[in-house]
PDB file of C-alpha atoms and ligand atoms in Angstrom:
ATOM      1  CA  UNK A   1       0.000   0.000   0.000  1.00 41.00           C
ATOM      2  CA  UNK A   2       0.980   3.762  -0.338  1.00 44.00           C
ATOM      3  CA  UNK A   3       0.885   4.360   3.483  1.00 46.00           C
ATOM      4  CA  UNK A   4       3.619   1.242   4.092  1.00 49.00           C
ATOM      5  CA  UNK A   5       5.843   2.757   1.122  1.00 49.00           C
ATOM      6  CA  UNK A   6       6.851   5.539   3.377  1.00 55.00           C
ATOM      7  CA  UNK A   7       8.189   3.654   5.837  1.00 66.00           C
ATOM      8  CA  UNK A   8      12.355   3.296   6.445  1.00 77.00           C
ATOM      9  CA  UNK A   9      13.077   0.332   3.929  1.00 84.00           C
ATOM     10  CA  UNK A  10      15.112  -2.602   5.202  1.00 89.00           C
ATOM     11  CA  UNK A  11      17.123  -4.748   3.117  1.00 90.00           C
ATOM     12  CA  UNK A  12      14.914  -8.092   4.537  1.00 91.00           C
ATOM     13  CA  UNK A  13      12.022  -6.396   1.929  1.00 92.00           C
ATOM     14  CA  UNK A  14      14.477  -7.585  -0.953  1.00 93.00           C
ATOM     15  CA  UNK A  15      15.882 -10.718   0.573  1.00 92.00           C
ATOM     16  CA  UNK A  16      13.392 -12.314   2.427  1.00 93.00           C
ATOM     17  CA  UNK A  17      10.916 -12.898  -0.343  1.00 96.00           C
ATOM     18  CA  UNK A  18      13.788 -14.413  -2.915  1.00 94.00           C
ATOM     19  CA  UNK A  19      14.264 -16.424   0.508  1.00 92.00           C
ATOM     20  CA  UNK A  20      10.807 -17.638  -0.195  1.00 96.00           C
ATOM     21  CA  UNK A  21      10.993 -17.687  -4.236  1.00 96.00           C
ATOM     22  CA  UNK A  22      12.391 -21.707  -4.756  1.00 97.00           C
ATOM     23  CA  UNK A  23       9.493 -24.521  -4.492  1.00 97.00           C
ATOM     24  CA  UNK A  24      10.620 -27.579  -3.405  1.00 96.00           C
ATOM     25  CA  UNK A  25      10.949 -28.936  -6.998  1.00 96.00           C
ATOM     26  CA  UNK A  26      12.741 -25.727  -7.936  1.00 97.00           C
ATOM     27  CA  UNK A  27      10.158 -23.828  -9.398  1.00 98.00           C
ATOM     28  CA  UNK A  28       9.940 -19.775  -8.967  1.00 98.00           C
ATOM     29  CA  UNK A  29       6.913 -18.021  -7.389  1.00 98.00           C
ATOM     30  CA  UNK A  30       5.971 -15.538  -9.048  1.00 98.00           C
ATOM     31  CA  UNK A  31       4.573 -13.692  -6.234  1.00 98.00           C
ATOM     32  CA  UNK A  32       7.549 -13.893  -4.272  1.00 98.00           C
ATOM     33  CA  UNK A  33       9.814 -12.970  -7.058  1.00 98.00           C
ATOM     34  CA  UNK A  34       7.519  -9.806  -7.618  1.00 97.00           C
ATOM     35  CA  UNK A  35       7.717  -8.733  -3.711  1.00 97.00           C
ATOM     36  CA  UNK A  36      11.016  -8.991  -3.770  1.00 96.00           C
ATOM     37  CA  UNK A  37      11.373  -6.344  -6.861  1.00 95.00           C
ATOM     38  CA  UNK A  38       8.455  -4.155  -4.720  1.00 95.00           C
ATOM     39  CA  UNK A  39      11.347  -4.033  -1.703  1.00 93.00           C
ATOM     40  CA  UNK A  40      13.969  -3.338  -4.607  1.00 90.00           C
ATOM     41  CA  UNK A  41      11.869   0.025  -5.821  1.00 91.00           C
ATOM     42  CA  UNK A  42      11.517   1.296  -2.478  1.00 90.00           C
ATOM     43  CA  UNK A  43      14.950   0.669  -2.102  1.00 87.00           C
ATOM     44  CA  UNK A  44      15.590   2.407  -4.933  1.00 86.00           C
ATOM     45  CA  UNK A  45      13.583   5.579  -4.504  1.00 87.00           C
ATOM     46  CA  UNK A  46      15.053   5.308  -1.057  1.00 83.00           C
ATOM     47  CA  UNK A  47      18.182   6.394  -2.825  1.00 81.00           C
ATOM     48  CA  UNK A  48      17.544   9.690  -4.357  1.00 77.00           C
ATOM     49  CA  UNK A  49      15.226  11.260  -7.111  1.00 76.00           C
ATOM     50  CA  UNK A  50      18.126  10.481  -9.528  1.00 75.00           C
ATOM     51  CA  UNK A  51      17.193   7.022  -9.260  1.00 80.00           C
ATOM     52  CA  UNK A  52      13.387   7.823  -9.992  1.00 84.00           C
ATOM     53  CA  UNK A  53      13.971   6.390 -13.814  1.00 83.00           C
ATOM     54  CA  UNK A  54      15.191   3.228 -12.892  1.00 85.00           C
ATOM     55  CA  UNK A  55      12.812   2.732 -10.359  1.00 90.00           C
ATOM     56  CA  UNK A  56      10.044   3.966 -12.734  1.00 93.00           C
ATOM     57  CA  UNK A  57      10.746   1.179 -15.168  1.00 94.00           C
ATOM     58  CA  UNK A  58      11.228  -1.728 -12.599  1.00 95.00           C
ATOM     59  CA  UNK A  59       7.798  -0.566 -11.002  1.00 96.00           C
ATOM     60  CA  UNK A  60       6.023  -0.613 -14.027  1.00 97.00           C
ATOM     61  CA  UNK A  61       6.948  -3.873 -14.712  1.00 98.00           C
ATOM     62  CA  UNK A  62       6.371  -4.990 -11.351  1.00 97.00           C
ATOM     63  CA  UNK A  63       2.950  -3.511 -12.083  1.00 98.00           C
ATOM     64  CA  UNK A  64       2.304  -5.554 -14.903  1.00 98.00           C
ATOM     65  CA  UNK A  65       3.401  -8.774 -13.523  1.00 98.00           C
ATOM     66  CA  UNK A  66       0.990  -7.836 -10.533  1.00 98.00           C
ATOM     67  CA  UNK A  67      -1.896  -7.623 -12.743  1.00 98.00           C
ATOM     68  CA  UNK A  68      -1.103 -11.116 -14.287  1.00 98.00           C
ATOM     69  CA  UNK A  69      -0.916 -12.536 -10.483  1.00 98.00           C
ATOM     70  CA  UNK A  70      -4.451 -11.539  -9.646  1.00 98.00           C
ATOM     71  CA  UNK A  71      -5.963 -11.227 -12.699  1.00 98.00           C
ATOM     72  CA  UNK A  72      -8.750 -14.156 -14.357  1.00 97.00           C
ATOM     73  CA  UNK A  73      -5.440 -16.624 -15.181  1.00 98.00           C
ATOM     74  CA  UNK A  74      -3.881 -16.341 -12.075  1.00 98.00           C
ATOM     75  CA  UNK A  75      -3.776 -19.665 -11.633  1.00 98.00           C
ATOM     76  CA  UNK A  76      -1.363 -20.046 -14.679  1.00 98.00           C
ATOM     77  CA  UNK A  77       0.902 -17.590 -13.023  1.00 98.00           C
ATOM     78  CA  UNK A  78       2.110 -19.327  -9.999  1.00 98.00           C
ATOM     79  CA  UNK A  79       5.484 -19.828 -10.572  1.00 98.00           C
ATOM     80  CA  UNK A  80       7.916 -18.949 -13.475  1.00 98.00           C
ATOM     81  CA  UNK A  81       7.535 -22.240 -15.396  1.00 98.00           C
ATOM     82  CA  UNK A  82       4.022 -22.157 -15.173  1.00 98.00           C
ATOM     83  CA  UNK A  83       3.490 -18.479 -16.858  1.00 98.00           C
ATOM     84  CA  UNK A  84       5.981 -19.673 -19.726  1.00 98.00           C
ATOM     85  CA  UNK A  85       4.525 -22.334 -20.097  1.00 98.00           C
ATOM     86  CA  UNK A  86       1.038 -21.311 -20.447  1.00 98.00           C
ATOM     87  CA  UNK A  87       1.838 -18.163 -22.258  1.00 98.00           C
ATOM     88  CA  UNK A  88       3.897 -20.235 -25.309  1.00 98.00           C
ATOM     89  CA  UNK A  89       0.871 -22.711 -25.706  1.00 98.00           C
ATOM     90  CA  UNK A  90      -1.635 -19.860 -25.670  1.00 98.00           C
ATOM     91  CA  UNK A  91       0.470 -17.841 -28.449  1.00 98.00           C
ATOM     92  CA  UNK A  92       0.604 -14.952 -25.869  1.00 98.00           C
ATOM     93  CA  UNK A  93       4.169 -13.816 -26.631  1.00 98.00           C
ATOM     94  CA  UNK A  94       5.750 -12.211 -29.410  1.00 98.00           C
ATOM     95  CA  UNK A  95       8.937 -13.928 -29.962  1.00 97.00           C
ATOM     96  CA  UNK A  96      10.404 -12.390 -32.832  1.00 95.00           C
ATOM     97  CA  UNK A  97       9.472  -8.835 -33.052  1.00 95.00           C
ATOM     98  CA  UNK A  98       7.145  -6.720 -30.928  1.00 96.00           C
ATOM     99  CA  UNK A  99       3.191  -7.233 -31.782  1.00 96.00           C
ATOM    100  CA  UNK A 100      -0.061  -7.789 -30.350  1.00 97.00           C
ATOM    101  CA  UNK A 101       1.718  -9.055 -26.934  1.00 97.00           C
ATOM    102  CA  UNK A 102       4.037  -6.059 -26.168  1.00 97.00           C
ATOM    103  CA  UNK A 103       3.321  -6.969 -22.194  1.00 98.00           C
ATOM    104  CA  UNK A 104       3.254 -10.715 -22.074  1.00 98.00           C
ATOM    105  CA  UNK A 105       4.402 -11.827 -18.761  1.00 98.00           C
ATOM    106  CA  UNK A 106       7.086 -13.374 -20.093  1.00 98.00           C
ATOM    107  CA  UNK A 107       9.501 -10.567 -21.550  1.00 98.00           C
ATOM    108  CA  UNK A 108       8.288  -8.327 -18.472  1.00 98.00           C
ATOM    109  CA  UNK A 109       9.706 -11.188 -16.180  1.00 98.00           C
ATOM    110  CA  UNK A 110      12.958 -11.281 -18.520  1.00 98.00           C
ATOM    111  CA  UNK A 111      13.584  -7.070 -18.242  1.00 98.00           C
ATOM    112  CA  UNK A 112      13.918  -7.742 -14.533  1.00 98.00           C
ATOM    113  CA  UNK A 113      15.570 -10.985 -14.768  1.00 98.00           C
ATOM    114  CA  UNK A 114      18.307  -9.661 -16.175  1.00 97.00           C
ATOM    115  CA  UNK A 115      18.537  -6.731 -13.944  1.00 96.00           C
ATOM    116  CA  UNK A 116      18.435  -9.007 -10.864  1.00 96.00           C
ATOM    117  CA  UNK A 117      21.582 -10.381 -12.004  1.00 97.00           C
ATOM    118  CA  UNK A 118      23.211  -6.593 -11.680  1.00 95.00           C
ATOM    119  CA  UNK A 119      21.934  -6.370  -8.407  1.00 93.00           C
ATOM    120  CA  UNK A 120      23.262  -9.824  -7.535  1.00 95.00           C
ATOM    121  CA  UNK A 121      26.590  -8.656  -8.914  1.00 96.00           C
ATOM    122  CA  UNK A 122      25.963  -5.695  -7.228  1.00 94.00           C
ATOM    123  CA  UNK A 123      25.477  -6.968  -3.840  1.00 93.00           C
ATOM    124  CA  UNK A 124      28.285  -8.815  -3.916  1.00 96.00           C
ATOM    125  CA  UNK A 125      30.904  -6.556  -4.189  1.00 95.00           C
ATOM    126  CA  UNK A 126      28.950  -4.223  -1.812  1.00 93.00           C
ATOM    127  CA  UNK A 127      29.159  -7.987   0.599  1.00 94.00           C
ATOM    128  CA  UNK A 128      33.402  -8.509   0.101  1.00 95.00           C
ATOM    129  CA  UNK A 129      34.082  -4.678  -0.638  1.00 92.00           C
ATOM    130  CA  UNK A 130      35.924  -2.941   2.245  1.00 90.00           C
ATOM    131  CA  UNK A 131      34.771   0.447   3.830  1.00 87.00           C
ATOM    132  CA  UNK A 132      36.560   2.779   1.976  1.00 89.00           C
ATOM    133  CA  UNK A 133      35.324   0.921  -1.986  1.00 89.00           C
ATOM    134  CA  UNK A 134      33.379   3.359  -4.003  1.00 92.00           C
ATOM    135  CA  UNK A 135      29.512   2.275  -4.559  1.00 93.00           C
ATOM    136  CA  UNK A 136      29.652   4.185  -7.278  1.00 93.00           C
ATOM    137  CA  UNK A 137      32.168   1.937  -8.965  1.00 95.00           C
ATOM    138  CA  UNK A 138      30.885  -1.447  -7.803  1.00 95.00           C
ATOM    139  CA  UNK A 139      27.853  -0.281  -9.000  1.00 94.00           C
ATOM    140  CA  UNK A 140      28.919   0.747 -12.395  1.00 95.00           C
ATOM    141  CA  UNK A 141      31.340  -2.467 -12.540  1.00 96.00           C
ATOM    142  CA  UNK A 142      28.448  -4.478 -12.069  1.00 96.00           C
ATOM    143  CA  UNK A 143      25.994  -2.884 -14.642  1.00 96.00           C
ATOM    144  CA  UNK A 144      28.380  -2.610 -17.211  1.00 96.00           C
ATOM    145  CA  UNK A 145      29.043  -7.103 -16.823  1.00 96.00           C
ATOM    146  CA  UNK A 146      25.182  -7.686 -16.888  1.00 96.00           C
ATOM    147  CA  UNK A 147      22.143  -5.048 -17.878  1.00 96.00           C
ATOM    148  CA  UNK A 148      24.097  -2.429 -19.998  1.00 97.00           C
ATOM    149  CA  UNK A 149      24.926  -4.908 -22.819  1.00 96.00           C
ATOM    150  CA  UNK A 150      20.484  -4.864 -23.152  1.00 97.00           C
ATOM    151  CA  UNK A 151      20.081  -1.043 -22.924  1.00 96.00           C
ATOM    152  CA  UNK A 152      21.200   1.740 -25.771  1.00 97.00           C
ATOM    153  CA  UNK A 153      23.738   4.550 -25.545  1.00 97.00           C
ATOM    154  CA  UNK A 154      21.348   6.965 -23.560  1.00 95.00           C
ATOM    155  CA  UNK A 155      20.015   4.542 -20.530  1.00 94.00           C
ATOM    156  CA  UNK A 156      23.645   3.552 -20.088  1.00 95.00           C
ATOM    157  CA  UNK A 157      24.557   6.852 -20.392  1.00 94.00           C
ATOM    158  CA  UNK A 158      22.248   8.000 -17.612  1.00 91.00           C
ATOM    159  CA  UNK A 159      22.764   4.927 -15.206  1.00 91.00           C
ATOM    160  CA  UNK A 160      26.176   5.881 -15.220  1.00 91.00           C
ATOM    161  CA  UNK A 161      24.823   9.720 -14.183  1.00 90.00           C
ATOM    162  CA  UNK A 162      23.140   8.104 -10.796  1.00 89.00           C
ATOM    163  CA  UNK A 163      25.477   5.878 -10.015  1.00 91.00           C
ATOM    164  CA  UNK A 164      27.868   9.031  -9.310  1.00 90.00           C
ATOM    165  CA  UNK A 165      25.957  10.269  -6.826  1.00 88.00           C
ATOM    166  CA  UNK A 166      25.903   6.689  -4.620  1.00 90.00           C
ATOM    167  CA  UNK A 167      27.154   7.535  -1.243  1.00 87.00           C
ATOM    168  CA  UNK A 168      29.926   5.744   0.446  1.00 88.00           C
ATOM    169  CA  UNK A 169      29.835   2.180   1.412  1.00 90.00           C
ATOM    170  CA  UNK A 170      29.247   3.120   5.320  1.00 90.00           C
ATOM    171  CA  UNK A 171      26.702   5.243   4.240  1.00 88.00           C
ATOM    172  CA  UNK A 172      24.989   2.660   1.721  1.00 86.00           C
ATOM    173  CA  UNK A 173      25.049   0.148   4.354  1.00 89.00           C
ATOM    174  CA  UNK A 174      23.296   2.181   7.058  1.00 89.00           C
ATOM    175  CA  UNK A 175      20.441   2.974   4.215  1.00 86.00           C
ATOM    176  CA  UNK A 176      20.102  -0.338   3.930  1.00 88.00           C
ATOM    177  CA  UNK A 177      18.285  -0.232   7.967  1.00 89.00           C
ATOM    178  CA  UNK A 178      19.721  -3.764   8.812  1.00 90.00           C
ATOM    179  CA  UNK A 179      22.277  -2.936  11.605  1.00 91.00           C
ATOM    180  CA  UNK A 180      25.664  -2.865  11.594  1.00 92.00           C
ATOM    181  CA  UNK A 181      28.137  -3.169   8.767  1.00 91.00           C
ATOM    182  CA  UNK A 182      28.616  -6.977  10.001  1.00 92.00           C
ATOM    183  CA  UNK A 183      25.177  -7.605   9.875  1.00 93.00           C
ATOM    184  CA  UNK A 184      24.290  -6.632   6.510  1.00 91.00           C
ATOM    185  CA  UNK A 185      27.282  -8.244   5.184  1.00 93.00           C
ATOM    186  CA  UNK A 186      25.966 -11.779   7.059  1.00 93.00           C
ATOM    187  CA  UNK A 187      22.697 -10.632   5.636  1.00 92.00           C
ATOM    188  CA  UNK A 188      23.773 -10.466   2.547  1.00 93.00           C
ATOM    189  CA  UNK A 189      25.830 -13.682   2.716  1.00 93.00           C
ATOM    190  CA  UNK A 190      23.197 -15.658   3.403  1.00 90.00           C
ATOM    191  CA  UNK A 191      20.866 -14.460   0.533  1.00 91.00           C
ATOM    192  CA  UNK A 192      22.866 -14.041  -2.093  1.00 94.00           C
ATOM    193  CA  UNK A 193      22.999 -17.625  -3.069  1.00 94.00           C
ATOM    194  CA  UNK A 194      19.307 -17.883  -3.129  1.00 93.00           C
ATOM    195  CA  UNK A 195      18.766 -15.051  -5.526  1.00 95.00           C
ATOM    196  CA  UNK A 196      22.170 -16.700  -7.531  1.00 96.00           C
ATOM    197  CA  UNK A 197      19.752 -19.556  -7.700  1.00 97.00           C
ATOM    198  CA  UNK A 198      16.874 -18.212  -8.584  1.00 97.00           C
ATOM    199  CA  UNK A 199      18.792 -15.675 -11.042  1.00 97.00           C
ATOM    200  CA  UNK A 200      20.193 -19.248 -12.585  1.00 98.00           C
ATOM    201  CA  UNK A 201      17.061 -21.288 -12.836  1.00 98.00           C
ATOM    202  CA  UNK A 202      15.182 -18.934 -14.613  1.00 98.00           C
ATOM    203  CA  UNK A 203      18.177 -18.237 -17.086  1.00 98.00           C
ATOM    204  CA  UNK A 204      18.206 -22.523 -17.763  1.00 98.00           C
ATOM    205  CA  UNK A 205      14.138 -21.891 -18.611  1.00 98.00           C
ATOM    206  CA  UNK A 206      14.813 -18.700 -20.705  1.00 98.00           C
ATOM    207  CA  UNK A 207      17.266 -20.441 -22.541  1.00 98.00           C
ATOM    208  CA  UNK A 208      16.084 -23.595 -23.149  1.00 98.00           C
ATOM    209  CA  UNK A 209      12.482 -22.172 -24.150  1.00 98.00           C
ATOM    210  CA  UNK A 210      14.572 -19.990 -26.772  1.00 97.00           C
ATOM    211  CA  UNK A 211      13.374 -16.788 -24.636  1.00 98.00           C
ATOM    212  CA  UNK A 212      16.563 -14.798 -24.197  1.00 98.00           C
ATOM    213  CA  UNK A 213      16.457 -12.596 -26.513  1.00 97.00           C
ATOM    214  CA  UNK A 214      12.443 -11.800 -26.606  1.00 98.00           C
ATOM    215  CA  UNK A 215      11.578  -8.490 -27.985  1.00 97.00           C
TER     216      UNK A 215
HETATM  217  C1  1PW B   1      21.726  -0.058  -6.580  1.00 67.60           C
HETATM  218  C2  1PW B   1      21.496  -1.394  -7.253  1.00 67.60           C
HETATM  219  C3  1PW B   1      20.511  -1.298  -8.335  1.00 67.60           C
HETATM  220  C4  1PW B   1      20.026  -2.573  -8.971  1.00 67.60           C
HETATM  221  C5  1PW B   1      18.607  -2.457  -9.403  1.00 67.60           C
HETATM  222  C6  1PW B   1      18.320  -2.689 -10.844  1.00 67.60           C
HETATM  223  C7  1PW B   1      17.195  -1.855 -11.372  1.00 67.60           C
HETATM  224  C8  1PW B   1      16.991  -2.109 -12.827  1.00 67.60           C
HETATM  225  C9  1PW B   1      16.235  -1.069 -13.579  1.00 67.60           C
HETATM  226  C10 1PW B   1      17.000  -0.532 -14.774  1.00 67.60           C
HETATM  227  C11 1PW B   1      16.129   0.373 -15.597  1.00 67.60           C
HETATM  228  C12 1PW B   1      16.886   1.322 -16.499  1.00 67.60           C
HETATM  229  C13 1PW B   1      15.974   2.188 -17.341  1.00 67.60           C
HETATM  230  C14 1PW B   1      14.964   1.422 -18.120  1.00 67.60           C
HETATM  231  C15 1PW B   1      15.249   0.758 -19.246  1.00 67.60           C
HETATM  232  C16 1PW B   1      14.243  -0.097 -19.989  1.00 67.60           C
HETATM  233  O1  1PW B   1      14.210   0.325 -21.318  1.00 67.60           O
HETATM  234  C17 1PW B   1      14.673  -1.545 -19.890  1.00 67.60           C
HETATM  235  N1  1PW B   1      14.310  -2.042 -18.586  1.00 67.60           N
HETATM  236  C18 1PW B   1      15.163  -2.775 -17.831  1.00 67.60           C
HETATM  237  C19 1PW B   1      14.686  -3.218 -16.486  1.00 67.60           C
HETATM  238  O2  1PW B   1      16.267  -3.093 -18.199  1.00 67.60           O
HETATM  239  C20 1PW B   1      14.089  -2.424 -20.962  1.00 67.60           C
HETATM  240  O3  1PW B   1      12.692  -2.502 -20.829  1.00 67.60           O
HETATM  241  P1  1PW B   1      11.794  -2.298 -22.154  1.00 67.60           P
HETATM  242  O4  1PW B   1      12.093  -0.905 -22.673  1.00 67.60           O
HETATM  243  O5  1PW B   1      12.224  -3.366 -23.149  1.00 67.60           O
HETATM  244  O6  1PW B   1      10.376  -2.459 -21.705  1.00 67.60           O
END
């Protein structure tokens, strides 16, 4: 809701729901998967207006997925597989070029897919970095081996603008509302497999469905 937006985020919004993403045979819940992105935005707005376009995007998408999750097929959107699954056989995505299916949940899911693999990158070098590493950099670093390979000249161009403005590692960390630096770093280290997993099952379904490189 609006009224729990405004309150301090804390990095468990992000981590505990890609705690709670894997079903026991390894699927991906899409609800889960879509709270965690909800904790990522308010993480992200958390961080400055300068941020506002990235967290635009990721909340629209979010928003999107949301309507899929309790819309009149939600029961085809439980997990991952299942939307992919019951989007190919229903003819729901465009696969080559952009159509009639411009939102299918399927290239939504894969915009943020591959930006939860810069946060994972992200996250950890923020986890092994020492206090006086740059944010800025690790951030940068991290975009440039993952998301900025999918996005033209002028979104690279003004990711690398807000990254600039990151403050300090010290700083980052307290923003983050966990406790101390030692505790966000154990945080962190306990997590960041999960979403590694996660990240790396749904890259084995994108890429054995052909679905990498969806329009
Ligand atoms: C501090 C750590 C930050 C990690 C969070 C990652 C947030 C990712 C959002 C990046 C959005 C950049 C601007 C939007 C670009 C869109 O064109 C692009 N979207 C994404 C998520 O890459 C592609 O979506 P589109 O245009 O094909 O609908």
């Amino acid at each position: 809701s609006e009224a729990s937006d405004d309150q301090k985020f804390s990095l468990s919004e992000v981590l505990d729901p890609f705690k709670l993403c894997l079903s026991e045979n390894k699927e991906v819940y899409l609800e889960h998967y879509v709270a965690g992105w909800r904790g990522l935005v308010k993480f992200l707005n958390s961080l400055g207006s300068v941020f506002g376009f990235i967290s635009k995007d990721a909340a629209n998408k979010v928003h999107i997925l949301v309507n899929y999750l309790n819309g009149e097929n939600a029961s085809q959107y439980v997990t991952v597989q299942s939307m992919v699954k019951y989007e190919l056989e229903n003819e729901l995505v465009d696969l080559t070029k952009r159509g009639s299916h411009p939102e299918s949940g399927c290239r939504t899911l894969l915009r943020l897919h591959r930006a939860l693999r810069w946060l994972e990158l992200f996250l950890e070098r923020l986890r092994t970095g020492s206090e006086d590493s740059k944010t800025s950099a690790m951030c940068a670093e991290s975009y440039n081996e993952s998301l900025a390979q999918h996005h033209p000249w002028v979104v690279r161009k003004a990711a690398g603008m807000a990254f600039c403005v990151l403050p300090g590692r010290p700083a980052f960390l307290e923003v983050m509302n966990v406790g101390p630096p030692e505790q966000v770093v154990a945080m962190l280290g306990e997590a960041l497999p999960l979403i590694s997993e996660v990240y790396q099952i749904t890259e084995d379904l994108y890429a054995q469905r052909n679905l990498l490189d969806l329009p």
